[in-house]
Every structure is written in structure tokens, then in C-alpha cells.
Tab-separated table of C-alpha atoms in Angstrom:
chain	number	residue	atom	x	y	z
A	1	ASP	CA	247.551	113.746	-3.856
A	2	ALA	CA	244.578	116.073	-3.860
A	3	LYS	CA	242.295	115.892	-0.849
A	4	THR	CA	238.706	116.930	-0.395
A	5	THR	CA	236.695	117.064	2.815
A	6	GLN	CA	233.090	115.913	2.872
A	7	PRO	CA	230.720	115.110	5.734
A	8	PRO	CA	230.532	111.335	6.147
A	9	SER	CA	226.737	111.209	6.052
A	10	MET	CA	223.627	113.275	5.458
A	11	ASP	CA	219.898	112.714	5.454
A	12	CYS	CA	217.348	114.323	3.192
A	13	ALA	CA	213.569	114.073	2.991
A	14	GLU	CA	212.156	112.788	-0.275
A	15	GLY	CA	211.111	115.641	-2.545
A	16	ARG	CA	213.319	118.175	-0.820
A	17	ALA	CA	216.587	119.565	-2.111
A	18	ALA	CA	219.751	117.790	-1.039
A	19	ASN	CA	222.758	120.061	-0.603
A	20	LEU	CA	226.061	118.230	-0.351
A	21	PRO	CA	229.096	120.327	0.617
A	22	CYS	CA	232.722	119.742	-0.282
A	23	ASN	CA	235.855	121.530	0.820
A	24	HIS	CA	238.765	121.625	-1.621
A	25	SER	CA	240.892	124.406	-0.225
A	26	THR	CA	244.104	123.368	-2.027
A	27	ILE	CA	242.618	123.284	-5.504
A	28	SER	CA	244.654	124.976	-8.226
A	29	GLY	CA	243.292	127.518	-10.644
A	30	ASN	CA	243.016	125.176	-13.607
A	31	GLU	CA	241.691	122.106	-11.812
A	32	TYR	CA	238.095	121.063	-12.273
A	33	VAL	CA	235.844	119.818	-9.493
A	34	TYR	CA	234.043	116.587	-10.355
A	35	TRP	CA	231.148	114.910	-8.613
A	36	TYR	CA	230.363	111.225	-8.853
A	37	ARG	CA	227.994	108.991	-6.973
A	38	GLN	CA	227.929	105.285	-6.313
A	39	ILE	CA	224.788	103.363	-5.620
A	40	HIS	CA	225.452	100.222	-3.648
A	41	SER	CA	227.618	97.696	-5.526
A	42	GLN	CA	227.381	99.556	-8.840
A	43	GLY	CA	230.108	101.449	-10.660
A	44	PRO	CA	230.382	105.171	-9.848
A	45	GLN	CA	228.226	107.445	-11.955
A	46	TYR	CA	229.420	110.796	-13.255
A	47	ILE	CA	227.141	113.641	-12.159
A	48	ILE	CA	228.632	117.005	-13.029
A	49	HIS	CA	231.838	119.010	-13.084
A	50	GLY	CA	232.862	122.660	-13.071
A	51	LEU	CA	235.805	125.039	-13.007
A	52	LYS	CA	234.632	128.350	-11.593
A	53	ASN	CA	231.138	129.059	-12.843
A	54	ASN	CA	228.039	127.398	-11.489
A	55	GLU	CA	226.861	124.501	-13.592
A	56	THR	CA	223.548	122.739	-14.055
A	57	ASN	CA	222.528	119.623	-15.922
A	58	GLU	CA	219.579	117.279	-15.857
A	59	MET	CA	220.819	115.579	-12.716
A	60	ALA	CA	222.108	118.335	-10.477
A	61	SER	CA	223.515	121.808	-9.973
A	62	LEU	CA	227.027	122.642	-8.878
A	63	ILE	CA	227.745	125.819	-6.967
A	64	ILE	CA	231.426	126.768	-6.650
A	65	THR	CA	232.467	129.557	-4.315
A	66	GLU	CA	234.271	132.541	-5.782
A	67	ASP	CA	237.567	131.565	-4.147
A	68	ARG	CA	237.030	128.001	-5.434
A	69	LYS	CA	237.879	126.519	-2.058
A	70	SER	CA	234.533	124.792	-1.693
A	71	SER	CA	231.516	123.689	-3.667
A	72	THR	CA	228.005	122.370	-3.136
A	73	LEU	CA	226.210	119.756	-5.151
A	74	ILE	CA	222.465	120.301	-5.243
A	75	LEU	CA	219.931	117.609	-6.073
A	76	PRO	CA	216.823	119.774	-6.456
A	77	HIS	CA	214.146	117.167	-5.692
A	78	ALA	CA	215.705	114.152	-4.049
A	79	THR	CA	214.103	110.756	-4.567
A	80	LEU	CA	214.721	107.453	-2.846
A	81	ARG	CA	216.831	106.419	-5.845
A	82	ASP	CA	219.287	109.211	-5.031
A	83	THR	CA	220.398	107.332	-1.920
A	84	ALA	CA	224.092	106.734	-2.625
A	85	VAL	CA	227.646	107.677	-1.712
A	86	TYR	CA	228.586	111.005	-3.285
A	87	TYR	CA	232.207	111.762	-4.100
A	88	CYS	CA	233.714	115.188	-4.711
A	89	ILE	CA	237.005	114.937	-6.616
A	90	TYR	CA	239.627	117.217	-8.080
A	91	GLY	CA	243.279	117.366	-8.788
A	92	SER	CA	244.021	114.696	-11.311
A	93	GLY	CA	245.665	117.264	-13.543
A	94	ASN	CA	245.899	116.318	-17.176
A	95	THR	CA	245.518	112.632	-16.376
A	96	GLY	CA	242.877	109.964	-16.102
A	97	LYS	CA	243.572	109.404	-12.432
A	98	LEU	CA	240.709	110.071	-10.034
A	99	ILE	CA	241.475	110.163	-6.326
A	100	PHE	CA	238.442	109.144	-4.334
A	101	GLY	CA	237.995	110.081	-0.697
A	102	GLN	CA	235.429	108.524	1.608
A	103	GLY	CA	232.555	110.569	0.180
A	104	THR	CA	229.210	111.467	1.731
A	105	THR	CA	226.575	108.810	2.233
A	106	LEU	CA	223.280	110.469	1.401
A	107	GLN	CA	220.196	108.752	2.770
A	108	VAL	CA	216.931	109.970	1.247
A	109	LYS	CA	214.025	109.174	3.531
A	110	PRO	CA	210.320	108.958	2.665
B	1	LYS	CA	225.417	104.590	-27.147
B	2	ALA	CA	226.421	101.482	-25.229
B	3	GLY	CA	228.120	101.994	-21.880
B	4	VAL	CA	231.337	100.561	-20.548
B	5	THR	CA	231.231	96.791	-20.381
B	6	GLN	CA	233.315	94.558	-18.187
B	7	THR	CA	233.728	90.820	-18.326
B	8	PRO	CA	233.357	88.650	-16.454
B	9	ARG	CA	231.030	90.181	-13.874
B	10	TYR	CA	231.886	87.653	-11.186
B	11	LEU	CA	234.930	85.476	-10.702
B	12	ILE	CA	236.143	83.081	-8.056
B	13	LYS	CA	239.807	82.145	-8.029
B	14	THR	CA	242.173	80.303	-5.731
B	15	ARG	CA	245.211	81.838	-4.072
B	16	GLY	CA	248.252	81.661	-6.331
B	17	GLN	CA	246.284	81.646	-9.564
B	18	GLN	CA	246.230	84.484	-12.041
B	19	VAL	CA	243.278	86.318	-13.539
B	20	THR	CA	242.570	88.529	-16.548
B	21	LEU	CA	239.739	91.045	-16.566
B	22	SER	CA	238.440	92.751	-19.665
B	23	CYS	CA	237.024	96.210	-20.288
B	24	SER	CA	235.365	97.583	-23.419
B	25	PRO	CA	235.109	101.375	-23.331
B	26	ILE	CA	232.361	103.533	-24.749
B	27	SER	CA	232.748	103.852	-28.503
B	28	GLY	CA	235.089	106.729	-29.317
B	29	HIS	CA	236.643	106.870	-25.876
B	30	ARG	CA	240.413	106.559	-25.906
B	31	SER	CA	241.317	106.681	-22.239
B	32	VAL	CA	240.742	103.769	-19.880
B	33	SER	CA	241.418	103.760	-16.153
B	34	TRP	CA	241.183	100.912	-13.671
B	35	TYR	CA	240.266	101.060	-9.992
B	36	GLN	CA	240.087	98.618	-7.129
B	37	GLN	CA	237.378	98.944	-4.503
B	38	THR	CA	237.498	97.190	-1.145
B	39	PRO	CA	235.539	97.875	2.053
B	40	GLY	CA	238.716	98.777	3.916
B	41	GLN	CA	240.540	100.943	1.353
B	42	GLY	CA	237.685	102.353	-0.672
B	43	LEU	CA	238.215	103.203	-4.338
B	44	GLN	CA	241.868	103.183	-5.327
B	45	PHE	CA	243.405	104.030	-8.672
B	46	LEU	CA	245.280	101.192	-10.356
B	47	PHE	CA	246.410	102.510	-13.722
B	48	GLU	CA	245.461	104.581	-16.731
B	49	TYR	CA	245.912	103.836	-20.408
B	50	PHE	CA	245.730	106.221	-23.312
B	51	SER	CA	246.692	105.428	-26.897
B	52	GLU	CA	247.874	101.959	-25.887
B	53	THR	CA	250.359	103.370	-23.395
B	54	GLN	CA	250.238	103.253	-19.631
B	55	ARG	CA	250.250	106.896	-18.561
B	56	ASN	CA	249.830	106.588	-14.834
B	57	LYS	CA	250.116	103.886	-12.214
B	58	GLY	CA	248.813	103.708	-8.687
B	59	ASN	CA	250.558	102.283	-5.665
B	60	PHE	CA	250.053	98.596	-6.347
B	61	PRO	CA	252.593	95.774	-6.597
B	62	GLY	CA	253.940	94.554	-9.898
B	63	ARG	CA	251.545	91.599	-9.795
B	64	PHE	CA	248.988	94.025	-11.161
B	65	SER	CA	249.460	94.824	-14.822
B	66	GLY	CA	247.409	95.892	-17.773
B	67	ARG	CA	247.385	96.769	-21.388
B	68	GLN	CA	245.319	98.591	-23.965
B	69	PHE	CA	244.681	97.520	-27.507
B	70	SER	CA	244.441	99.604	-30.670
B	71	ASN	CA	240.630	99.583	-30.440
B	72	SER	CA	240.939	101.052	-26.897
B	73	ARG	CA	239.754	97.869	-25.220
B	74	SER	CA	241.767	97.125	-22.116
B	75	GLU	CA	242.685	94.188	-19.966
B	76	MET	CA	244.154	93.968	-16.517
B	77	ASN	CA	245.969	90.985	-15.125
B	78	VAL	CA	246.683	89.974	-11.576
B	79	SER	CA	249.220	87.223	-11.063
B	80	THR	CA	249.826	85.102	-7.973
B	81	LEU	CA	246.524	86.037	-6.421
B	82	GLU	CA	246.339	86.756	-2.713
B	83	LEU	CA	243.302	86.755	-0.450
B	84	GLY	CA	243.595	90.531	-0.175
B	85	ASP	CA	243.027	90.889	-3.912
B	86	SER	CA	239.363	90.087	-3.377
B	87	ALA	CA	237.637	93.259	-4.520
B	88	LEU	CA	235.416	94.969	-7.031
B	89	TYR	CA	237.522	95.960	-10.034
B	90	LEU	CA	236.164	98.906	-11.941
B	91	CYS	CA	237.037	100.171	-15.352
B	92	ALA	CA	236.248	103.694	-16.529
B	93	SER	CA	236.543	105.276	-19.940
B	94	SER	CA	236.691	108.856	-21.128
B	95	LEU	CA	237.072	110.675	-24.426
B	96	ALA	CA	240.582	111.685	-23.517
B	97	ARG	CA	242.636	112.318	-20.418
B	98	ASN	CA	241.149	114.778	-17.930
B	99	TYR	CA	237.618	114.347	-19.233
B	100	GLU	CA	234.786	112.968	-17.130
B	101	GLN	CA	234.980	109.215	-16.717
B	102	TYR	CA	232.204	106.725	-17.218
B	103	PHE	CA	232.394	103.570	-15.170
B	104	GLY	CA	231.447	100.017	-15.969
B	105	PRO	CA	229.550	97.756	-13.569
B	106	GLY	CA	232.749	96.156	-12.312
B	107	THR	CA	234.086	92.643	-11.931
B	108	ARG	CA	233.653	91.122	-8.481
B	109	LEU	CA	236.729	88.968	-7.807
B	110	THR	CA	236.758	86.584	-4.886
B	111	VAL	CA	240.016	84.842	-3.981
B	112	THR	CA	239.711	81.767	-1.778
């Protein structure tokens, strides 16, 4: 099963950018990187995904390194409501199977 | 567009009983996946359904089963409940396999 490496926890000041790293050194060339987050006791929420180019949507930006072995999720102006566990995922192939690691607990502080 | 709905939201059962959980995907979504979340094991994949067929199964005993109907709605069943089955059960839907998944709020099952 695919495995990503994320720091267990991070802090960020409210209003500042939160940069969450993920290592996925065994990713294959056609596998997407997905980011989800889970706010306490709620279902995970899809944030963004990408293959090789950087991506941006209304929630976040995703920066993928050229060798695709790592990526960074950027929340440009973190708010208290962004406090959550963030999961970086890849490797389900052409299936609906997501393999969740332990994720990064992001604490946004006032 | 309405999100993924799961019923019931909370459930309390006794050891040895069985339970059926229901999931209604986002309209137009054909793939449904189920996950179990516990404090000790985190989020674990249970199974995936697409076009009424189970396409993938996680490492869970045969007491865990599911099905998908022609309208893409899905149910999962757990028979002979054990205390360790207490968990948050999450359903996710996507347009098709390998698309981003959208999760429901989950069903909190407590086995006593």
C-alpha cells in the first residue's frame, strides 16, 4: 500500500500562510496526490489534488516538486476554522480506495 | 447539490446483534466507498462499490458486507457485532473510480 510521510503536528498563526509538507517518494508517474482534511468528528473534506503541475482552487494551493517525490499544501490565510487533521494521499490507482496515514494536525492560533 | 447523506447518524447496539447502515451518494456519483474510523487504527478502507459491484475490499472479516443498488445508494452490514466494531463509519462518493471522493458525516456506532 502507498505510504506518505507527514509531520504529526504543526502550528500556524491566524492570518498567516500554513504550509503543510508531504513526502511521497514512491509515487508512480500516473498517480495523483490528493489532500483531504478532517475537522473533529466530521467526515473528511476534499481539498485539492494534482499530478505534476501546481494547482490552486478556492481553498488552497498545491505545490508538487519536479521529481514528484513531495508536495506542499498551502492555506494562504489560515483561520481558526482551518484547525483540522490534514491528510496527504496517493496510490489508489484506478480504484476508489483511499489509504489514509496519520496526517498532520494543524492548530491555527489567534 | 445535496451532499452525501448517511443514516442513521448515531446507533447503539448490543454485542452479537447486527446492524445496517445506509449511504446516499451525491446525485450522479456512481462510486461509493466505505471507511471505518477508530482512535486506535485511524481511517481504514472497508470496501468500494461501482456499478452495483464490489470492486475492492479492505482487510476486514466477513462479518462486514455491503451492497450497492441501481440508484447508486449503498448499504453496509455488520453481523455479530463485537465491542471493537464501535467506530465512526464513513461513506464517500465520487463520479467514478479514481476521482476525488466526497464524504458524508458518518454514522457513529457504539456496541455495548
